[in-house]
Amino acid sequence: MKTIIWYQNDLRVDDHRPLEEALRHEDTIEGHYFIREDELSENRFGHTSLGPRRLQFLNESLDDLAGSLTALGIPLFVHVGHPLDVLDLTDRLLFQRSIGYNERLREQEVVSAWQGERQAFDGFTLYPREEVPFEKLPFLFTEFRKAMEQKARPERLIERSSEGLPCPVNFPVAYERKQLDERSAFPFKGGELAGRERLAVYLAGPVRTYKETRNGFGVDDSSKLSAYLANGSLSPRRILSDLEAHERGNGSNESTYWLYFELLWREFFQWVALEQGKRLFRAQGIRSKSKTWRVDEDVIARWQAGETGVDFVDAFMRELNETGWMSNRGRQIVASYFAKELGQDWRIGASYFESMLIDYDVASNTGNWAYQAGVGNDSRDRRFNIARQQDTYDPTGAFRNSWL
Ligand code: FAD
């Protein structure tokens, strides 16, 4: 029998339960990764989910994974299409479970057709399902965070170092390779190795002041780990484990705690996405708030191009367009502006982010967009005062000047 590891958003060898399970058997092992066809075609809002920057990052991540797997004698195959059209259903199937609605639909299709042995593992979240101490998730993050901090324990980290140089995969999609913009706050490559390097560099210094710098726009102002988490080049358990080791060696402070705090935000949105399923994508959000959204093509096109005439918003949008990156502060501001000031359907903004962001993650993106639009996990329905945000976070205009 052959063992198939079906890779999805878990592009690593470290802390990877399907791989460890595969290695327990004597069989031949193969790794397979499938790009969905719908990720490459335009969605109902005219955006292509897998834009060129994320494709490039994915390609780099898969090359890195292929190198690590080759060192273990495991080939990696990359396809466009559906696993059922390619795989032998009588083999042993191992995979890490997904969170997103479409991803889970595909998993169900595969699992119900599968004839051989199969086993699915958690691993995208910091905590396994049984450690989330709620029948139904609380509506607000704070309640979730407090309970998780008190009661939840992550599963054991399974260490495995990635050996072997990146090995180019037969990447089945042509895309335009982008040059690195020297202004980019995300000047990193994809892959487990690059993710581990970034984690080490960040924990060696910048993390000590994270709480003070995290609203800034520079490379080390925040961890820049999101893209590695999004495609699973890093496991959240690896980040927590290395963060705790850092705290044991150097002492904890408010900033080291705050990195964990933000990982809990990620965790919250993951579990919300899992619980809400398709409801997450409704115009009225998970709260069924009746709001009327506009769809003005010109207005949307100007927002996307960074040509609204509001400098702070335009600078962030141009940063996104040129680099595939935007800081958390920027994302909050442009999303609030899109939904609250322009009154446009927040799902179109979210869809644009999906096609542009290197670190796109369905749960974090949709959850944060709904939150900013006032239809998500926030009872206050706040509105950002853009002028005040600009005075606070870009008082000298340095950020705006570099992008406008
Ligand atoms: P850090 O500040 O260093 O935080 C550490 C980690 O905590 C991040 O890597 C991330 O995994 C998690 N985190 C931090 N803030 C949040 C948050 N608000 N929600 C969920 N997780 C968080 N994040 C994504 O990973 N993918 C997305 O597609 C995405 N879309 C977003 C859309 C909008 C409108 C907004 C407001 C936020 C979005 N975020 C998204 C959350 C957040 O902006 C990014 O995770 C963060 O900016 C990534 O930078 P970092 O890794 O340096 O974060």
Tab-separated table of C-alpha atoms and ligand atoms in Angstrom:
chain	number	residue	atom	x	y	z
A	1	MET	CA	0.000	0.000	0.000
A	2	LYS	CA	1.077	3.568	-0.610
A	3	THR	CA	0.674	6.376	1.906
A	4	ILE	CA	-0.483	9.723	0.561
A	5	ILE	CA	0.085	12.903	2.525
A	6	TRP	CA	-2.415	15.395	1.191
A	7	TYR	CA	-0.851	18.790	1.871
A	8	GLN	CA	-3.075	21.829	2.190
A	9	ASN	CA	-2.260	24.723	4.530
A	10	ASP	CA	0.452	22.742	6.309
A	11	LEU	CA	3.535	23.140	4.113
A	12	ARG	CA	6.188	22.014	6.582
A	13	VAL	CA	7.872	18.980	8.070
A	14	ASP	CA	8.222	20.306	11.617
A	15	ASP	CA	5.329	19.555	13.986
A	16	HIS	CA	3.404	17.747	11.275
A	17	ARG	CA	1.315	14.838	12.487
A	18	PRO	CA	0.394	13.366	9.089
A	19	LEU	CA	4.089	13.111	8.194
A	20	GLU	CA	4.980	11.463	11.496
A	21	GLU	CA	2.133	9.000	11.047
A	22	ALA	CA	3.258	8.241	7.473
A	23	LEU	CA	6.806	7.540	8.631
A	24	ARG	CA	5.543	4.919	11.092
A	25	HIS	CA	4.534	2.673	8.191
A	26	GLU	CA	6.774	0.739	5.839
A	27	ASP	CA	4.924	1.942	2.722
A	28	THR	CA	6.073	4.157	-0.079
A	29	ILE	CA	5.070	7.727	0.795
A	30	GLU	CA	4.036	10.470	-1.618
A	31	GLY	CA	3.128	14.086	-0.913
A	32	HIS	CA	0.443	15.785	-3.037
A	33	TYR	CA	-0.729	19.387	-3.129
A	34	PHE	CA	-3.793	20.527	-5.108
A	35	ILE	CA	-4.542	24.070	-6.205
A	36	ARG	CA	-8.312	24.372	-6.631
A	37	GLU	CA	-9.454	25.518	-10.052
A	38	ASP	CA	-11.745	28.106	-8.507
A	39	GLU	CA	-8.732	29.753	-6.839
A	40	LEU	CA	-7.404	30.571	-10.306
A	41	SER	CA	-10.578	31.917	-11.893
A	42	GLU	CA	-12.457	35.140	-11.204
A	43	ASN	CA	-14.970	35.043	-8.388
A	44	ARG	CA	-18.334	36.810	-8.412
A	45	PHE	CA	-16.612	40.095	-7.530
A	46	GLY	CA	-14.136	39.841	-10.405
A	47	HIS	CA	-11.100	38.942	-8.273
A	48	THR	CA	-8.829	35.938	-8.618
A	49	SER	CA	-8.212	34.383	-5.229
A	50	LEU	CA	-4.651	33.283	-5.906
A	51	GLY	CA	-3.051	36.483	-7.124
A	52	PRO	CA	0.550	36.546	-8.431
A	53	ARG	CA	2.218	37.422	-5.120
A	54	ARG	CA	0.592	34.616	-3.189
A	55	LEU	CA	1.265	32.236	-6.070
A	56	GLN	CA	4.948	33.143	-5.891
A	57	PHE	CA	5.004	32.723	-2.122
A	58	LEU	CA	3.205	29.379	-2.492
A	59	ASN	CA	5.688	28.265	-5.152
A	60	GLU	CA	8.615	29.161	-2.860
A	61	SER	CA	6.950	27.360	0.044
A	62	LEU	CA	6.379	24.227	-2.031
A	63	ASP	CA	9.974	24.266	-3.329
A	64	ASP	CA	11.164	24.396	0.250
A	65	LEU	CA	8.842	21.586	1.314
A	66	ALA	CA	9.922	19.477	-1.664
A	67	GLY	CA	13.558	19.857	-0.565
A	68	SER	CA	12.746	18.709	2.972
A	69	LEU	CA	10.619	15.802	1.754
A	70	THR	CA	13.239	14.703	-0.787
A	71	ALA	CA	15.727	14.404	2.080
A	72	LEU	CA	13.248	11.923	3.607
A	73	GLY	CA	12.844	10.045	0.322
A	74	ILE	CA	9.341	11.436	-0.298
A	75	PRO	CA	8.424	13.015	-3.652
A	76	LEU	CA	6.023	15.973	-3.743
A	77	PHE	CA	3.549	16.423	-6.606
A	78	VAL	CA	1.703	19.665	-7.238
A	79	HIS	CA	-1.533	19.687	-9.252
A	80	VAL	CA	-4.358	21.942	-10.306
A	81	GLY	CA	-7.616	20.103	-9.749
A	82	HIS	CA	-9.355	17.741	-7.381
A	83	PRO	CA	-7.668	14.974	-5.372
A	84	LEU	CA	-10.327	12.465	-6.472
A	85	ASP	CA	-9.242	12.891	-10.104
A	86	VAL	CA	-5.621	12.048	-9.351
A	87	LEU	CA	-5.210	9.843	-6.295
A	88	ASP	CA	-5.736	6.111	-5.954
A	89	LEU	CA	-8.627	5.856	-3.512
A	90	THR	CA	-7.389	2.560	-2.103
A	91	ASP	CA	-4.176	4.035	-0.705
A	92	ARG	CA	-3.731	5.265	2.872
A	93	LEU	CA	-4.639	8.968	3.123
A	94	LEU	CA	-3.302	11.314	5.779
A	95	PHE	CA	-4.017	15.035	5.992
A	96	GLN	CA	-4.345	18.003	8.301
A	97	ARG	CA	-7.910	19.314	8.619
A	98	SER	CA	-8.804	22.715	7.202
A	99	ILE	CA	-10.922	25.463	8.673
A	100	GLY	CA	-12.365	27.216	5.606
A	101	TYR	CA	-15.819	26.274	4.341
A	102	ASN	CA	-14.799	25.459	0.749
A	103	GLU	CA	-11.760	23.568	1.920
A	104	ARG	CA	-13.878	21.463	4.272
A	105	LEU	CA	-16.387	20.738	1.516
A	106	ARG	CA	-13.566	19.357	-0.596
A	107	GLU	CA	-12.294	17.328	2.331
A	108	GLN	CA	-15.741	15.824	2.815
A	109	GLU	CA	-15.918	14.893	-0.866
A	110	VAL	CA	-12.562	13.157	-0.640
A	111	VAL	CA	-13.258	11.428	2.656
A	112	SER	CA	-16.640	10.083	1.590
A	113	ALA	CA	-15.242	8.664	-1.657
A	114	TRP	CA	-12.093	7.251	-0.072
A	115	GLN	CA	-11.889	3.459	0.101
A	116	GLY	CA	-8.568	2.901	1.833
A	117	GLU	CA	-7.475	3.842	5.324
A	118	ARG	CA	-7.599	7.519	6.136
A	119	GLN	CA	-6.769	9.702	9.076
A	120	ALA	CA	-7.189	13.443	9.636
A	121	PHE	CA	-5.290	15.552	12.167
A	122	ASP	CA	-5.637	18.982	13.742
A	123	GLY	CA	-2.681	21.304	13.418
A	124	PHE	CA	-3.739	24.618	11.903
A	125	THR	CA	-4.778	25.974	15.273
A	126	LEU	CA	-2.727	26.325	18.413
A	127	TYR	CA	-5.152	24.188	20.385
A	128	PRO	CA	-6.953	21.009	19.410
A	129	ARG	CA	-10.745	20.994	19.278
A	130	GLU	CA	-11.196	19.270	22.621
A	131	GLU	CA	-9.293	22.072	24.385
A	132	VAL	CA	-11.732	24.782	23.301
A	133	PRO	CA	-13.937	24.947	26.395
A	134	PHE	CA	-17.195	26.046	24.761
A	135	GLU	CA	-20.216	24.253	23.348
A	136	LYS	CA	-20.942	27.440	21.485
A	137	LEU	CA	-18.251	30.090	21.075
A	138	PRO	CA	-18.743	33.369	22.902
A	139	PHE	CA	-19.540	36.320	20.699
A	140	LEU	CA	-16.703	38.433	22.086
A	141	PHE	CA	-12.982	37.751	21.911
A	142	THR	CA	-12.294	38.695	25.539
A	143	GLU	CA	-14.421	35.894	26.927
A	144	PHE	CA	-12.788	33.436	24.558
A	145	ARG	CA	-9.265	34.635	25.424
A	146	LYS	CA	-9.766	34.439	29.188
A	147	ALA	CA	-11.118	30.910	29.009
A	148	MET	CA	-8.369	29.756	26.677
A	149	GLU	CA	-5.652	31.285	28.836
A	150	GLN	CA	-6.982	29.536	31.908
A	151	LYS	CA	-8.056	26.178	30.591
A	152	ALA	CA	-6.593	25.268	27.206
A	153	ARG	CA	-3.358	23.362	26.675
A	154	PRO	CA	-1.733	22.998	23.248
A	155	GLU	CA	-0.852	19.562	21.976
A	156	ARG	CA	2.766	18.463	22.226
A	157	LEU	CA	5.106	19.936	19.632
A	158	ILE	CA	6.614	17.246	17.423
A	159	GLU	CA	9.995	18.551	16.379
A	160	ARG	CA	11.552	17.751	13.045
A	161	SER	CA	14.168	19.930	11.443
A	162	SER	CA	13.877	20.589	7.752
A	163	GLU	CA	16.927	19.302	5.949
A	164	GLY	CA	17.726	19.482	2.290
A	165	LEU	CA	17.937	22.457	0.007
A	166	PRO	CA	14.817	23.799	-1.714
A	167	CYS	CA	14.043	21.655	-4.705
A	168	PRO	CA	12.010	23.257	-7.532
A	169	VAL	CA	8.629	21.566	-7.860
A	170	ASN	CA	6.834	21.225	-11.135
A	171	PHE	CA	4.608	24.218	-10.375
A	172	PRO	CA	1.579	23.908	-12.654
A	173	VAL	CA	0.586	27.587	-12.881
A	174	ALA	CA	2.366	30.316	-14.814
A	175	TYR	CA	2.483	33.681	-13.069
A	176	GLU	CA	4.333	36.940	-13.257
A	177	ARG	CA	7.263	36.900	-10.832
A	178	LYS	CA	7.412	40.170	-8.932
A	179	GLN	CA	10.599	41.937	-7.953
A	180	LEU	CA	10.930	42.871	-4.317
A	181	ASP	CA	10.004	46.517	-3.746
A	182	GLU	CA	12.710	48.020	-1.560
A	183	ARG	CA	10.054	49.764	0.534
A	184	SER	CA	8.341	46.479	1.389
A	185	ALA	CA	7.732	45.727	5.060
A	186	PHE	CA	7.614	42.044	4.090
A	187	PRO	CA	10.933	41.381	2.308
A	188	PHE	CA	10.810	37.633	2.949
A	189	LYS	CA	10.589	34.500	0.877
A	190	GLY	CA	8.122	31.692	1.330
A	191	GLY	CA	8.923	28.358	2.933
A	192	GLU	CA	9.509	26.680	6.256
A	193	LEU	CA	13.182	27.607	6.328
A	194	ALA	CA	12.465	31.301	5.760
A	195	GLY	CA	9.670	31.142	8.356
A	196	ARG	CA	11.939	29.571	10.965
A	197	GLU	CA	14.618	32.159	10.226
A	198	ARG	CA	12.149	35.002	10.601
A	199	LEU	CA	10.865	33.558	13.871
A	200	ALA	CA	14.410	33.266	15.239
A	201	VAL	CA	15.354	36.808	14.199
A	202	TYR	CA	12.171	38.236	15.638
A	203	LEU	CA	12.546	36.443	18.957
A	204	ALA	CA	16.200	37.437	19.191
A	205	GLY	CA	15.275	41.098	19.675
A	206	PRO	CA	12.278	42.906	18.179
A	207	VAL	CA	9.722	40.907	20.187
A	208	ARG	CA	10.916	42.654	23.372
A	209	THR	CA	9.161	45.857	22.243
A	210	TYR	CA	6.318	44.363	20.208
A	211	LYS	CA	3.549	45.934	22.269
A	212	GLU	CA	4.891	49.435	21.606
A	213	THR	CA	5.801	48.972	17.932
A	214	ARG	CA	3.059	46.693	16.630
A	215	ASN	CA	1.015	49.546	15.123
A	216	GLY	CA	3.977	50.696	13.074
A	217	PHE	CA	4.654	50.075	9.408
A	218	GLY	CA	8.241	48.760	9.337
A	219	VAL	CA	9.683	45.263	8.947
A	220	ASP	CA	10.423	44.637	12.635
A	221	ASP	CA	7.463	46.545	14.063
A	222	SER	CA	5.531	43.275	14.094
A	223	SER	CA	6.482	39.645	13.689
A	224	LYS	CA	5.587	39.131	9.987
A	225	LEU	CA	4.747	35.529	10.792
A	226	SER	CA	1.205	35.603	9.378
A	227	ALA	CA	2.075	34.421	5.865
A	228	TYR	CA	3.956	31.410	7.244
A	229	LEU	CA	1.032	30.594	9.509
A	230	ALA	CA	-1.457	31.031	6.677
A	231	ASN	CA	0.040	28.350	4.442
A	232	GLY	CA	1.290	26.308	7.359
A	233	SER	CA	5.037	26.706	6.805
A	234	LEU	CA	5.056	27.387	10.540
A	235	SER	CA	2.810	25.719	13.050
A	236	PRO	CA	1.340	27.980	15.746
A	237	ARG	CA	2.642	25.470	18.314
A	238	ARG	CA	6.173	26.046	17.020
A	239	ILE	CA	5.765	29.797	17.493
A	240	LEU	CA	4.391	29.387	21.016
A	241	SER	CA	7.067	26.880	21.950
A	242	ASP	CA	9.905	29.147	20.735
A	243	LEU	CA	8.273	32.163	22.376
A	244	GLU	CA	8.108	30.310	25.695
A	245	ALA	CA	11.746	29.252	25.325
A	246	HIS	CA	12.613	32.904	24.731
A	247	GLU	CA	10.706	33.891	27.883
A	248	ARG	CA	12.485	31.226	29.927
A	249	GLY	CA	15.863	32.535	28.751
A	250	ASN	CA	15.205	36.261	28.763
A	251	GLY	CA	12.204	36.792	30.989
A	252	SER	CA	8.688	37.602	29.896
A	253	ASN	CA	7.364	41.130	29.512
A	254	GLU	CA	4.186	42.772	28.243
A	255	SER	CA	5.395	42.484	24.677
A	256	THR	CA	6.165	38.771	24.759
A	257	TYR	CA	2.731	38.197	26.294
A	258	TRP	CA	1.172	40.366	23.596
A	259	LEU	CA	2.463	38.172	20.801
A	260	TYR	CA	0.646	35.266	22.441
A	261	PHE	CA	-2.416	37.511	22.859
A	262	GLU	CA	-2.440	38.183	19.102
A	263	LEU	CA	-2.079	34.491	18.344
A	264	LEU	CA	-5.255	34.063	20.365
A	265	TRP	CA	-7.009	36.543	18.056
A	266	ARG	CA	-5.995	34.304	15.181
A	267	GLU	CA	-7.242	31.332	17.147
A	268	PHE	CA	-10.565	33.028	17.856
A	269	PHE	CA	-11.228	33.778	14.186
A	270	GLN	CA	-10.324	30.219	13.224
A	271	TRP	CA	-12.851	28.715	15.592
A	272	VAL	CA	-15.492	31.298	14.633
A	273	ALA	CA	-14.994	30.381	10.961
A	274	LEU	CA	-15.334	26.711	11.739
A	275	GLU	CA	-18.488	27.238	13.774
A	276	GLN	CA	-20.153	29.665	11.376
A	277	GLY	CA	-19.318	27.913	8.088
A	278	LYS	CA	-21.065	29.569	5.175
A	279	ARG	CA	-22.724	32.206	7.366
A	280	LEU	CA	-19.385	33.971	7.650
A	281	PHE	CA	-19.689	35.202	4.075
A	282	ARG	CA	-23.188	36.683	4.290
A	283	ALA	CA	-23.562	40.433	3.652
A	284	GLN	CA	-25.267	40.749	7.029
A	285	GLY	CA	-22.492	38.694	8.648
A	286	ILE	CA	-22.854	36.310	11.536
A	287	ARG	CA	-25.050	38.751	13.444
A	288	SER	CA	-27.769	39.002	10.806
A	289	LYS	CA	-27.568	42.785	11.140
A	290	SER	CA	-29.674	44.398	8.495
A	291	LYS	CA	-27.394	46.842	6.740
A	292	THR	CA	-27.640	48.037	3.199
A	293	TRP	CA	-24.414	47.866	1.254
A	294	ARG	CA	-23.691	49.746	-1.922
A	295	VAL	CA	-21.802	48.448	-4.947
A	296	ASP	CA	-20.435	51.450	-6.867
A	297	GLU	CA	-17.914	50.173	-9.377
A	298	ASP	CA	-16.030	53.468	-9.767
A	299	VAL	CA	-15.774	54.000	-6.036
A	300	ILE	CA	-14.503	50.463	-5.536
A	301	ALA	CA	-12.008	50.761	-8.394
A	302	ARG	CA	-10.590	53.982	-6.909
A	303	TRP	CA	-10.259	52.387	-3.464
A	304	GLN	CA	-8.486	49.383	-4.977
A	305	ALA	CA	-6.098	51.570	-6.965
A	306	GLY	CA	-5.307	53.825	-4.000
A	307	GLU	CA	-6.943	56.812	-5.649
A	308	THR	CA	-9.676	57.812	-3.219
A	309	GLY	CA	-8.100	61.200	-2.529
A	310	VAL	CA	-7.694	60.318	1.169
A	311	ASP	CA	-3.917	60.158	1.442
A	312	PHE	CA	-3.609	57.765	4.360
A	313	VAL	CA	-5.987	55.239	2.762
A	314	ASP	CA	-4.340	55.621	-0.636
A	315	ALA	CA	-0.848	55.082	0.773
A	316	PHE	CA	-1.902	51.804	2.408
A	317	MET	CA	-3.670	50.573	-0.715
A	318	ARG	CA	-0.644	51.361	-2.878
A	319	GLU	CA	1.562	49.529	-0.420
A	320	LEU	CA	-0.742	46.515	-0.776
A	321	ASN	CA	-0.725	46.733	-4.568
A	322	GLU	CA	3.043	47.082	-4.800
A	323	THR	CA	4.057	44.511	-2.173
A	324	GLY	CA	1.178	42.192	-1.199
A	325	TRP	CA	1.568	43.446	2.367
A	326	MET	CA	-0.200	45.890	4.651
A	327	SER	CA	0.189	46.395	8.398
A	328	ASN	CA	-2.624	45.534	10.767
A	329	ARG	CA	-3.265	49.231	11.434
A	330	GLY	CA	-3.482	49.884	7.697
A	331	ARG	CA	-5.871	46.992	7.159
A	332	GLN	CA	-8.189	48.277	9.877
A	333	ILE	CA	-8.169	51.782	8.446
A	334	VAL	CA	-8.791	50.903	4.793
A	335	ALA	CA	-11.446	48.322	5.698
A	336	SER	CA	-13.264	50.742	7.969
A	337	TYR	CA	-13.068	53.419	5.271
A	338	PHE	CA	-14.416	51.040	2.606
A	339	ALA	CA	-17.349	49.759	4.642
A	340	LYS	CA	-18.195	52.676	6.908
A	341	GLU	CA	-17.291	55.802	4.918
A	342	LEU	CA	-17.880	54.536	1.393
A	343	GLY	CA	-20.687	52.170	2.461
A	344	GLN	CA	-19.540	49.489	-0.004
A	345	ASP	CA	-20.265	45.781	0.402
A	346	TRP	CA	-17.492	44.665	2.758
A	347	ARG	CA	-17.255	41.285	1.013
A	348	ILE	CA	-15.854	42.991	-2.091
A	349	GLY	CA	-13.106	44.577	0.000
A	350	ALA	CA	-12.417	41.223	1.626
A	351	SER	CA	-12.289	39.575	-1.779
A	352	TYR	CA	-9.768	42.156	-3.016
A	353	PHE	CA	-7.590	41.476	0.030
A	354	GLU	CA	-7.869	37.765	-0.681
A	355	SER	CA	-6.381	38.205	-4.130
A	356	MET	CA	-3.684	40.666	-3.039
A	357	LEU	CA	-2.426	39.647	0.407
A	358	ILE	CA	0.507	37.267	0.653
A	359	ASP	CA	-0.767	36.178	4.079
A	360	TYR	CA	-4.406	35.678	3.066
A	361	ASP	CA	-6.206	33.397	5.474
A	362	VAL	CA	-9.923	32.848	5.060
A	363	ALA	CA	-10.825	32.975	8.765
A	364	SER	CA	-8.635	35.959	9.707
A	365	ASN	CA	-9.515	37.937	6.617
A	366	THR	CA	-13.256	37.388	6.673
A	367	GLY	CA	-13.474	37.680	10.464
A	368	ASN	CA	-11.561	40.959	10.545
A	369	TRP	CA	-13.431	42.432	7.595
A	370	ALA	CA	-16.802	41.583	9.128
A	371	TYR	CA	-15.574	43.050	12.417
A	372	GLN	CA	-14.589	46.335	10.755
A	373	ALA	CA	-17.841	46.437	8.800
A	374	GLY	CA	-19.860	46.112	12.010
A	375	VAL	CA	-21.347	42.706	11.177
A	376	GLY	CA	-18.798	40.533	12.976
A	377	ASN	CA	-17.685	39.732	16.507
A	378	ASP	CA	-17.938	43.256	17.898
A	379	SER	CA	-20.968	44.804	19.523
A	380	ARG	CA	-19.786	48.401	19.162
A	381	ASP	CA	-19.867	48.976	15.413
A	382	ARG	CA	-17.028	51.511	15.624
A	383	ARG	CA	-15.886	53.884	12.917
A	384	PHE	CA	-12.264	54.954	12.505
A	385	ASN	CA	-11.605	58.670	12.385
A	386	ILE	CA	-9.085	58.587	9.537
A	387	ALA	CA	-7.649	62.061	10.213
A	388	ARG	CA	-7.043	61.202	13.841
A	389	GLN	CA	-5.481	57.858	12.887
A	390	GLN	CA	-3.143	59.674	10.515
A	391	ASP	CA	-2.073	62.180	13.192
A	392	THR	CA	-1.422	59.369	15.663
A	393	TYR	CA	0.321	56.818	13.459
A	394	ASP	CA	1.924	58.883	10.698
A	395	PRO	CA	2.433	62.313	12.299
A	396	THR	CA	5.373	63.298	10.080
A	397	GLY	CA	3.829	61.924	6.893
A	398	ALA	CA	6.823	59.651	6.341
A	399	PHE	CA	4.669	56.637	5.511
A	400	ARG	CA	2.411	58.574	3.146
A	401	ASN	CA	5.375	60.165	1.423
A	402	SER	CA	6.971	56.850	0.669
A	403	TRP	CA	3.898	55.547	-1.167
A	404	LEU	CA	2.215	58.574	-2.750
B	1	FAD	P1	1.722	40.415	14.479
B	1	FAD	O1	1.215	41.721	14.923
B	1	FAD	O2	3.148	40.140	14.686
B	1	FAD	O3	0.829	39.316	15.202
B	1	FAD	C1	1.296	37.978	15.400
B	1	FAD	C2	0.320	37.011	14.773
B	1	FAD	O4	-0.930	37.116	15.439
B	1	FAD	C3	0.035	37.291	13.310
B	1	FAD	O5	1.004	36.711	12.484
B	1	FAD	C4	-1.347	36.672	13.149
B	1	FAD	O6	-1.255	35.284	12.951
B	1	FAD	C5	-1.998	36.934	14.512
B	1	FAD	N1	-2.823	38.139	14.465
B	1	FAD	C6	-2.467	39.394	14.784
B	1	FAD	N2	-3.515	40.233	14.663
B	1	FAD	C7	-4.555	39.478	14.254
B	1	FAD	C8	-5.907	39.746	13.942
B	1	FAD	N3	-6.441	40.980	14.030
B	1	FAD	N4	-6.674	38.727	13.504
B	1	FAD	C9	-6.205	37.476	13.403
B	1	FAD	N5	-4.930	37.163	13.699
B	1	FAD	C10	-4.109	38.141	14.108
B	1	FAD	N6	-4.315	38.143	9.064
B	1	FAD	C11	-3.965	37.092	8.323
B	1	FAD	O7	-3.143	36.283	8.759
B	1	FAD	N7	-4.515	36.882	7.091
B	1	FAD	C12	-5.438	37.744	6.566
B	1	FAD	O8	-5.926	37.517	5.442
B	1	FAD	C13	-5.796	38.886	7.313
B	1	FAD	N8	-6.678	39.788	6.825
B	1	FAD	C14	-7.016	40.880	7.594
B	1	FAD	C15	-7.960	41.794	7.114
B	1	FAD	C16	-8.321	42.911	7.855
B	1	FAD	C17	-9.356	43.878	7.345
B	1	FAD	C18	-7.713	43.128	9.106
B	1	FAD	C19	-8.085	44.330	9.927
B	1	FAD	C20	-6.795	42.214	9.619
B	1	FAD	C21	-6.436	41.098	8.871
B	1	FAD	N9	-5.514	40.153	9.358
B	1	FAD	C22	-5.195	39.054	8.596
B	1	FAD	C23	-5.000	40.244	10.727
B	1	FAD	C24	-3.687	41.027	10.908
B	1	FAD	O9	-3.773	42.256	10.251
B	1	FAD	C25	-2.480	40.248	10.397
B	1	FAD	O10	-2.488	38.939	10.940
B	1	FAD	C26	-1.190	40.926	10.816
B	1	FAD	O11	-1.152	42.244	10.345
B	1	FAD	C27	-0.021	40.147	10.264
B	1	FAD	O12	1.182	40.777	10.588
B	1	FAD	P2	2.172	40.120	11.619
B	1	FAD	O13	2.381	38.697	11.330
B	1	FAD	O14	3.368	40.996	11.659
B	1	FAD	O15	1.318	40.251	12.956
